[in-house]
GROMACS .gro file of C-alpha atoms in nm:
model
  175
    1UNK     CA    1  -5.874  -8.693  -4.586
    2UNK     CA    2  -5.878  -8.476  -4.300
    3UNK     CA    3  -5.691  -8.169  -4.274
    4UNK     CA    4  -5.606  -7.812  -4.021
    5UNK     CA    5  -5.667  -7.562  -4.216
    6UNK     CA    6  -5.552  -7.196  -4.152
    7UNK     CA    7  -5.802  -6.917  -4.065
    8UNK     CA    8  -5.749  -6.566  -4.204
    9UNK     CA    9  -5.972  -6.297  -4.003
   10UNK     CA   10  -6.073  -5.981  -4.150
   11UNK     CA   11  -6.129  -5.680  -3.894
   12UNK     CA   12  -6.412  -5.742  -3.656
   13UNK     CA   13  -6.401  -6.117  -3.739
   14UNK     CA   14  -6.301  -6.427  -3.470
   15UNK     CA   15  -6.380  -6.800  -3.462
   16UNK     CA   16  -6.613  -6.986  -3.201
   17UNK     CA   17  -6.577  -7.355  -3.203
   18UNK     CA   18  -6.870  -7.605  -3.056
   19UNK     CA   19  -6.986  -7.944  -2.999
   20UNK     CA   20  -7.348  -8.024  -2.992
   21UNK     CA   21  -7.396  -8.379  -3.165
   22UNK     CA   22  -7.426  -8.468  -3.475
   23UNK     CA   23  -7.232  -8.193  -3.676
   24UNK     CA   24  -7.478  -8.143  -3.993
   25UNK     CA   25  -7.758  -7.987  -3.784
   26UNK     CA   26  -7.564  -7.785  -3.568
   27UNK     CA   27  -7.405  -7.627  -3.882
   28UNK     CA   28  -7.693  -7.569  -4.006
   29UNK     CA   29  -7.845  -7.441  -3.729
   30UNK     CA   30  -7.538  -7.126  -3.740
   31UNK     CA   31  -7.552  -7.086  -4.113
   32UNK     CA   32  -7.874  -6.978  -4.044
   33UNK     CA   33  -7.765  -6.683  -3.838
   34UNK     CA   34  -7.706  -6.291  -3.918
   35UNK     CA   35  -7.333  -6.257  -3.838
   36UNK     CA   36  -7.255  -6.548  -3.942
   37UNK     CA   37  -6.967  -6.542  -4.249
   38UNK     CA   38  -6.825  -6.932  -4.291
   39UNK     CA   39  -6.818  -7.232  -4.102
   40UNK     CA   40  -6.670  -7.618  -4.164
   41UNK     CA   41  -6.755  -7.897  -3.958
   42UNK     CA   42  -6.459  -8.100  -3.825
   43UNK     CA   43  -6.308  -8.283  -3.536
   44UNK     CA   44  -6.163  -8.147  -3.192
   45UNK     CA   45  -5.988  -8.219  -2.867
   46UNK     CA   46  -5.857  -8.543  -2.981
   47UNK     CA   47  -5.559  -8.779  -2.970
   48UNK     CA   48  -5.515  -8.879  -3.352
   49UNK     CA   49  -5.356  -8.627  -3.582
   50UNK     CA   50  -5.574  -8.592  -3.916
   51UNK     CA   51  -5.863  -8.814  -3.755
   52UNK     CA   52  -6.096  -8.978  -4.044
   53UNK     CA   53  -6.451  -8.970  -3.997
   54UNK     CA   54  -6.436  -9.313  -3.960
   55UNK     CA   55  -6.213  -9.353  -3.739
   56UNK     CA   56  -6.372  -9.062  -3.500
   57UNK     CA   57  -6.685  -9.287  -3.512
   58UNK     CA   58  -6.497  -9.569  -3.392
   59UNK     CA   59  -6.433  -9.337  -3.072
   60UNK     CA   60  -6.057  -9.481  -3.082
   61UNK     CA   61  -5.973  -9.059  -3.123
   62UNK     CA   62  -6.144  -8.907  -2.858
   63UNK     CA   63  -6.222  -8.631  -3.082
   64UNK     CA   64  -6.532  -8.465  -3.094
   65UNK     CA   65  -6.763  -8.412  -3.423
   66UNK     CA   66  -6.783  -8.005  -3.393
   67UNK     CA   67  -6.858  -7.709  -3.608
   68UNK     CA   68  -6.574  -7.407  -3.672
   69UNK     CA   69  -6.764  -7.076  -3.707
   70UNK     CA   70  -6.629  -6.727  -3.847
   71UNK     CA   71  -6.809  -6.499  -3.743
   72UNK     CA   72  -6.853  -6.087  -3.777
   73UNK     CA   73  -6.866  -5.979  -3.451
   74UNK     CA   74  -7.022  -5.645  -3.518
   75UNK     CA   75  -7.312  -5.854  -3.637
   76UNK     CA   76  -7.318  -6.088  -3.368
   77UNK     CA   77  -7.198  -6.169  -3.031
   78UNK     CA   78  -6.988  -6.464  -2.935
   79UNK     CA   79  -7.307  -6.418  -2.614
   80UNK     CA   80  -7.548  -6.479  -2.884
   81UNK     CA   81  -7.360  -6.739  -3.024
   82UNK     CA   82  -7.376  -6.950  -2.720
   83UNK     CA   83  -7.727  -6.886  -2.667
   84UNK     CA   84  -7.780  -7.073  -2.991
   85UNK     CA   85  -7.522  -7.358  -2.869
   86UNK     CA   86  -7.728  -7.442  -2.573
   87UNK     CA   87  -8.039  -7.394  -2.764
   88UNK     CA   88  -7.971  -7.620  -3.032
   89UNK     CA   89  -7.919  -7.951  -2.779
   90UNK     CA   90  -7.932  -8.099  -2.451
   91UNK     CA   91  -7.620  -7.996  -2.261
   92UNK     CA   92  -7.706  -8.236  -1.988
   93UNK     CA   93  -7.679  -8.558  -2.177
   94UNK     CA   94  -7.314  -8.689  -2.111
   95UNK     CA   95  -7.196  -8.849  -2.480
   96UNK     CA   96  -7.515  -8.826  -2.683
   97UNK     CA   97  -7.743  -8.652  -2.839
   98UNK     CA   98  -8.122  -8.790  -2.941
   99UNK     CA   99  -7.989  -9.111  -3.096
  100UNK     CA  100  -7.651  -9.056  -3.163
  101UNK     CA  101  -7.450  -9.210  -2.844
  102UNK     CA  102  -7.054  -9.193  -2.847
  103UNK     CA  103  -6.734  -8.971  -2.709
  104UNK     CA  104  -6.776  -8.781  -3.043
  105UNK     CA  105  -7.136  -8.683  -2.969
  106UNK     CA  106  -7.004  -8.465  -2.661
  107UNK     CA  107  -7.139  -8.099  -2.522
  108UNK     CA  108  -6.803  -7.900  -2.584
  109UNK     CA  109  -6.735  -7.572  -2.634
  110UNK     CA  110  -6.330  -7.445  -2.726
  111UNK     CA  111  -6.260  -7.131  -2.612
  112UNK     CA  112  -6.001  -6.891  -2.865
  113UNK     CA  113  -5.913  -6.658  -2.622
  114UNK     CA  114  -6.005  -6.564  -2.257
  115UNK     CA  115  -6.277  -6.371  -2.332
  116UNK     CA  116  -6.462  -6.660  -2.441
  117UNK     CA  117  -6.378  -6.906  -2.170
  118UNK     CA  118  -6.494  -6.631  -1.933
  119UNK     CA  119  -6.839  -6.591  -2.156
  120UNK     CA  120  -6.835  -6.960  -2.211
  121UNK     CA  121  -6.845  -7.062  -1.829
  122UNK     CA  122  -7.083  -6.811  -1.733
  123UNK     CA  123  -7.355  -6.927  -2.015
  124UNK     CA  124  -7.262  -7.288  -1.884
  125UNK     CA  125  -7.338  -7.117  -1.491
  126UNK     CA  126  -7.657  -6.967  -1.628
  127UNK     CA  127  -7.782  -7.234  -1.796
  128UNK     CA  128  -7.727  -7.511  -1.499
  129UNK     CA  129  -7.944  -7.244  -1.315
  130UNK     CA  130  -8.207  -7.229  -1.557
  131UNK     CA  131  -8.208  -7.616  -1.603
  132UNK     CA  132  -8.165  -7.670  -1.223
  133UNK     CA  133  -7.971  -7.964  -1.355
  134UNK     CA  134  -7.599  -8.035  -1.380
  135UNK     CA  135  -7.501  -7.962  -1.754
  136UNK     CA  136  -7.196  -8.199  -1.854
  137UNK     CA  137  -7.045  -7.947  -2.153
  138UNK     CA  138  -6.679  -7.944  -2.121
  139UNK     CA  139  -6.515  -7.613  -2.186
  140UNK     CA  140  -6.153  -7.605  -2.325
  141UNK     CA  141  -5.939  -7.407  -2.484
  142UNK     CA  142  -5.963  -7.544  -2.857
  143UNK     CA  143  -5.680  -7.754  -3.011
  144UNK     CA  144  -5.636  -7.830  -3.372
  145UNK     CA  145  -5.947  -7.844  -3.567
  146UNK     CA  146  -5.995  -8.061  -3.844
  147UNK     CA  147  -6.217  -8.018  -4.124
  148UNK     CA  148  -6.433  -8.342  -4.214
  149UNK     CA  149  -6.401  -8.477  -4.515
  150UNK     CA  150  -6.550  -8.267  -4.799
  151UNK     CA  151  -6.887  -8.437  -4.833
  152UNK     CA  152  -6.980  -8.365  -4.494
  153UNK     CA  153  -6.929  -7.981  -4.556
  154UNK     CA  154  -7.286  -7.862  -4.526
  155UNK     CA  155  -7.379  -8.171  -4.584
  156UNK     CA  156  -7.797  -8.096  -4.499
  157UNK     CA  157  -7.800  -7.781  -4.729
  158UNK     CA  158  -7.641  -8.011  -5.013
  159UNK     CA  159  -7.913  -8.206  -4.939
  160UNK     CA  160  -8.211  -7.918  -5.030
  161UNK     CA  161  -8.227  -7.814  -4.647
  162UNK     CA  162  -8.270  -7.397  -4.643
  163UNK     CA  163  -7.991  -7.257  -4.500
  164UNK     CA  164  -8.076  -6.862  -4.574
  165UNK     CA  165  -8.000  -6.658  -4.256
  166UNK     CA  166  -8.348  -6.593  -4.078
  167UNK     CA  167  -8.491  -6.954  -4.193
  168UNK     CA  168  -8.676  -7.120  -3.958
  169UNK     CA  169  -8.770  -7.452  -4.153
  170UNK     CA  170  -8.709  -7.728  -3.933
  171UNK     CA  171  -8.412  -7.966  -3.962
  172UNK     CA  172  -8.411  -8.304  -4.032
  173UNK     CA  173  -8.070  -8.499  -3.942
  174UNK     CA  174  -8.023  -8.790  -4.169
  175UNK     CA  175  -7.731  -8.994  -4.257
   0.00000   0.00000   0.00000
């Protein structure tokens, strides 16, 4: 069962919330980053209160498969957090990512506050620029998040994938 769970932030701490595909590998993918402190994979910007997984792959929901990050921000930067969004998959690819094709396999990111919607739709600006191609991530201000059901919780490092900050193993998605 999926759930909204509330978010207590210590000093210098705020949440980031993206969509990039699949949401194993991009979890992984921020686990693996200095600054990082916890993160849940969940579903987003959808019309079904306490979607199931099932039901999100369905694409009845219109929610999004995303990752919930707390992060330090003394560590890192919500900057270098998008970096490593638009790093991490093809923001140009309207509903899917490598094989994974569906509403829920969006490019979104879900702004907290101002700041990052400001942040957010330069990096978007920057990286149309740099792609000299029209990049389809929505930005939005982030609605409830729900957390995936518990054996999707970093689901690839259950799996033996390394998820010590710094690694640079490569990640296998696999379902």
């Amino acid at each position: 069962m999926t759930k909204t769970v509330p978010v207590t932030l210590e000093p210098n701490e705020q949440l980031a919330t993206f969509a990039a595909g699949c949401f194993w590998s991009v979890q992984l993918n921020f686990q693996r980053l200095e600054g990082v402190v916890d993160s849940h994979v969940g579903y987003i910007s959808g019309t079904t209160e306490n979607p199931t997984y099932k039901q999100v792959c369905k694409g009845d929901t219109n929610h999004a498969e995303a990752i919930q990050i707390k992060y330090d921000e003394s560590k890192i930067t919500y900057k270098q957090l998008l970096d490593k969004f638009f790093e991490i998959h093809d923001p140009t690819s309207l509903n899917r990512q490598k094989e994974d094709e569906g509403t829920q396999y969006r490019s979104g990111i879900f702004y907290h506050n101002e700041e990052q919607r400001i942040a957010a739709e330069e990096a978007k600006a920057a990286k149309t620029e740099e792609l000299k191609k029209e990049v389809v991530t929505e930005i939005t201000a982030a609605t409830p998040f729900y957390h995936a059901e518990e054996y999707h919780q970093k689901y690839l490092e259950k799996g033996g994938q390394c998820a010590r900050v710094g690694s640079t193993d490569s990640i296998r998605c696999y379902g």
